[in-house]
Amino acid sequence: MKNIQIIDDAANCTFSLFQATDEEDLRSLPRQADVLEALNRIWERPIRKQDAHGIHGTLFYELERYKKWYREKREDAVDAPAINQAQRRRLFATPADLAQLAEICRVGWTQKSSSID
């Protein structure tokens, strides 16, 4: 079972988690009718967040406005303005990004320490 967080456009949205089988992977279902049938089954299997072992996906249900930020439908491909600096550094940085950051820190530290002398 996979745990899916479903976020809808309701003002009282609870960001609830539901369990889905591998066969209910919404990305692989060919027809809209299959997706709706799978969603009906998934809605019947809520799971408490404290009992879940991870979140395997997020479904933005009827939230077209998020397509702008999640064009690739993956959190690690979200547009940079949508995430904060810590997320960019700690979660999504490539080895090249980290090397560049290390160089900036090294140069900045060298400049500061030479000005102290």
PDB file of C-alpha atoms in Angstrom, residues 35-106:
ATOM      1  CA  VAL A  35      -9.229   7.259 -12.290  1.00  0.00           C
ATOM      2  CA  LEU A  36     -12.611   8.066 -10.749  1.00  0.00           C
ATOM      3  CA  GLU A  37     -13.204   4.412  -9.878  1.00  0.00           C
ATOM      4  CA  ALA A  38      -9.769   4.189  -8.226  1.00  0.00           C
ATOM      5  CA  LEU A  39     -10.372   7.433  -6.301  1.00  0.00           C
ATOM      6  CA  ASN A  40     -13.656   6.078  -4.959  1.00  0.00           C
ATOM      7  CA  ARG A  41     -11.816   3.027  -3.582  1.00  0.00           C
ATOM      8  CA  ILE A  42      -8.934   5.142  -2.206  1.00  0.00           C
ATOM      9  CA  TRP A  43     -11.365   7.465  -0.357  1.00  0.00           C
ATOM     10  CA  GLU A  44     -12.544   4.404   1.587  1.00  0.00           C
ATOM     11  CA  ARG A  45      -9.061   3.762   3.037  1.00  0.00           C
ATOM     12  CA  PRO A  46      -8.058   6.772   5.157  1.00  0.00           C
ATOM     13  CA  ILE A  47      -5.019   6.421   7.387  1.00  0.00           C
ATOM     14  CA  ARG A  48      -4.036   8.569  10.348  1.00  0.00           C
ATOM     15  CA  LYS A  49      -0.851  10.544   9.761  1.00  0.00           C
ATOM     16  CA  GLN A  50       0.710   9.170  12.930  1.00  0.00           C
ATOM     17  CA  ASP A  51       0.174   5.611  11.633  1.00  0.00           C
ATOM     18  CA  ALA A  52       1.564   6.229   8.145  1.00  0.00           C
ATOM     19  CA  HIS A  53       5.088   5.232   7.252  1.00  0.00           C
ATOM     20  CA  GLY A  54       5.858   8.019   4.821  1.00  0.00           C
ATOM     21  CA  ILE A  55       3.940   9.788   2.102  1.00  0.00           C
ATOM     22  CA  HIS A  56       4.427   8.321  -1.346  1.00  0.00           C
ATOM     23  CA  GLY A  57       2.606  10.989  -3.326  1.00  0.00           C
ATOM     24  CA  THR A  58       0.375  14.037  -3.205  1.00  0.00           C
ATOM     25  CA  LEU A  59      -2.786  14.561  -5.208  1.00  0.00           C
ATOM     26  CA  PHE A  60      -3.938  18.140  -5.728  1.00  0.00           C
ATOM     27  CA  TYR A  61      -7.603  17.414  -6.398  1.00  0.00           C
ATOM     28  CA  GLU A  62      -9.364  20.143  -8.418  1.00  0.00           C
ATOM     29  CA  LEU A  63      -6.525  22.598  -7.787  1.00  0.00           C
ATOM     30  CA  GLU A  64      -5.624  23.764 -11.269  1.00  0.00           C
ATOM     31  CA  ARG A  65      -3.674  26.741  -9.866  1.00  0.00           C
ATOM     32  CA  TYR A  66      -0.922  24.396  -8.641  1.00  0.00           C
ATOM     33  CA  LYS A  67      -0.153  23.181 -12.167  1.00  0.00           C
ATOM     34  CA  LYS A  68       1.854  26.390 -12.570  1.00  0.00           C
ATOM     35  CA  TRP A  69       4.266  25.307  -9.823  1.00  0.00           C
ATOM     36  CA  TYR A  70       4.197  21.525 -10.301  1.00  0.00           C
ATOM     37  CA  ARG A  71       4.525  21.281 -14.091  1.00  0.00           C
ATOM     38  CA  GLU A  72       6.588  18.091 -13.854  1.00  0.00           C
ATOM     39  CA  LYS A  73       4.293  16.666 -11.146  1.00  0.00           C
ATOM     40  CA  ARG A  74       7.295  16.111  -8.842  1.00  0.00           C
ATOM     41  CA  GLU A  75       8.309  18.062  -5.774  1.00  0.00           C
ATOM     42  CA  ASP A  76      11.965  18.062  -6.768  1.00  0.00           C
ATOM     43  CA  ALA A  77      11.090  19.756 -10.082  1.00  0.00           C
ATOM     44  CA  VAL A  78       9.015  22.584  -8.626  1.00  0.00           C
ATOM     45  CA  ASP A  79       9.781  26.144  -9.726  1.00  0.00           C
ATOM     46  CA  ALA A  80      12.478  27.734  -7.563  1.00  0.00           C
ATOM     47  CA  PRO A  81      10.294  30.629  -6.255  1.00  0.00           C
ATOM     48  CA  ALA A  82       7.946  28.064  -4.685  1.00  0.00           C
ATOM     49  CA  ILE A  83      10.531  26.767  -2.207  1.00  0.00           C
ATOM     50  CA  ASN A  84      12.663  28.518   0.379  1.00  0.00           C
ATOM     51  CA  GLN A  85      16.461  28.725   0.518  1.00  0.00           C
ATOM     52  CA  ALA A  86      16.804  25.901   3.055  1.00  0.00           C
ATOM     53  CA  GLN A  87      14.789  23.542   0.843  1.00  0.00           C
ATOM     54  CA  ARG A  88      16.929  24.453  -2.171  1.00  0.00           C
ATOM     55  CA  ARG A  89      20.123  23.865  -0.208  1.00  0.00           C
ATOM     56  CA  ARG A  90      19.220  20.813   1.831  1.00  0.00           C
ATOM     57  CA  LEU A  91      16.710  18.895  -0.273  1.00  0.00           C
ATOM     58  CA  PHE A  92      17.187  19.696  -3.934  1.00  0.00           C
ATOM     59  CA  ALA A  93      20.790  20.784  -4.376  1.00  0.00           C
ATOM     60  CA  THR A  94      22.841  18.987  -7.005  1.00  0.00           C
ATOM     61  CA  PRO A  95      26.524  18.156  -6.375  1.00  0.00           C
ATOM     62  CA  ALA A  96      27.411  21.117  -8.626  1.00  0.00           C
ATOM     63  CA  ASP A  97      25.201  23.416  -6.518  1.00  0.00           C
ATOM     64  CA  LEU A  98      26.911  22.210  -3.332  1.00  0.00           C
ATOM     65  CA  ALA A  99      30.384  22.710  -4.815  1.00  0.00           C
ATOM     66  CA  GLN A 100      29.456  26.250  -5.855  1.00  0.00           C
ATOM     67  CA  LEU A 101      28.066  26.980  -2.391  1.00  0.00           C
ATOM     68  CA  ALA A 102      31.230  25.603  -0.750  1.00  0.00           C
ATOM     69  CA  GLU A 103      33.367  27.839  -2.975  1.00  0.00           C
ATOM     70  CA  ILE A 104      31.268  30.899  -2.131  1.00  0.00           C
ATOM     71  CA  CYS A 105      31.607  30.113   1.578  1.00  0.00           C
ATOM     72  CA  ARG A 106      35.379  29.524   1.278  1.00  0.00           C
TER      73      ARG A 106
END
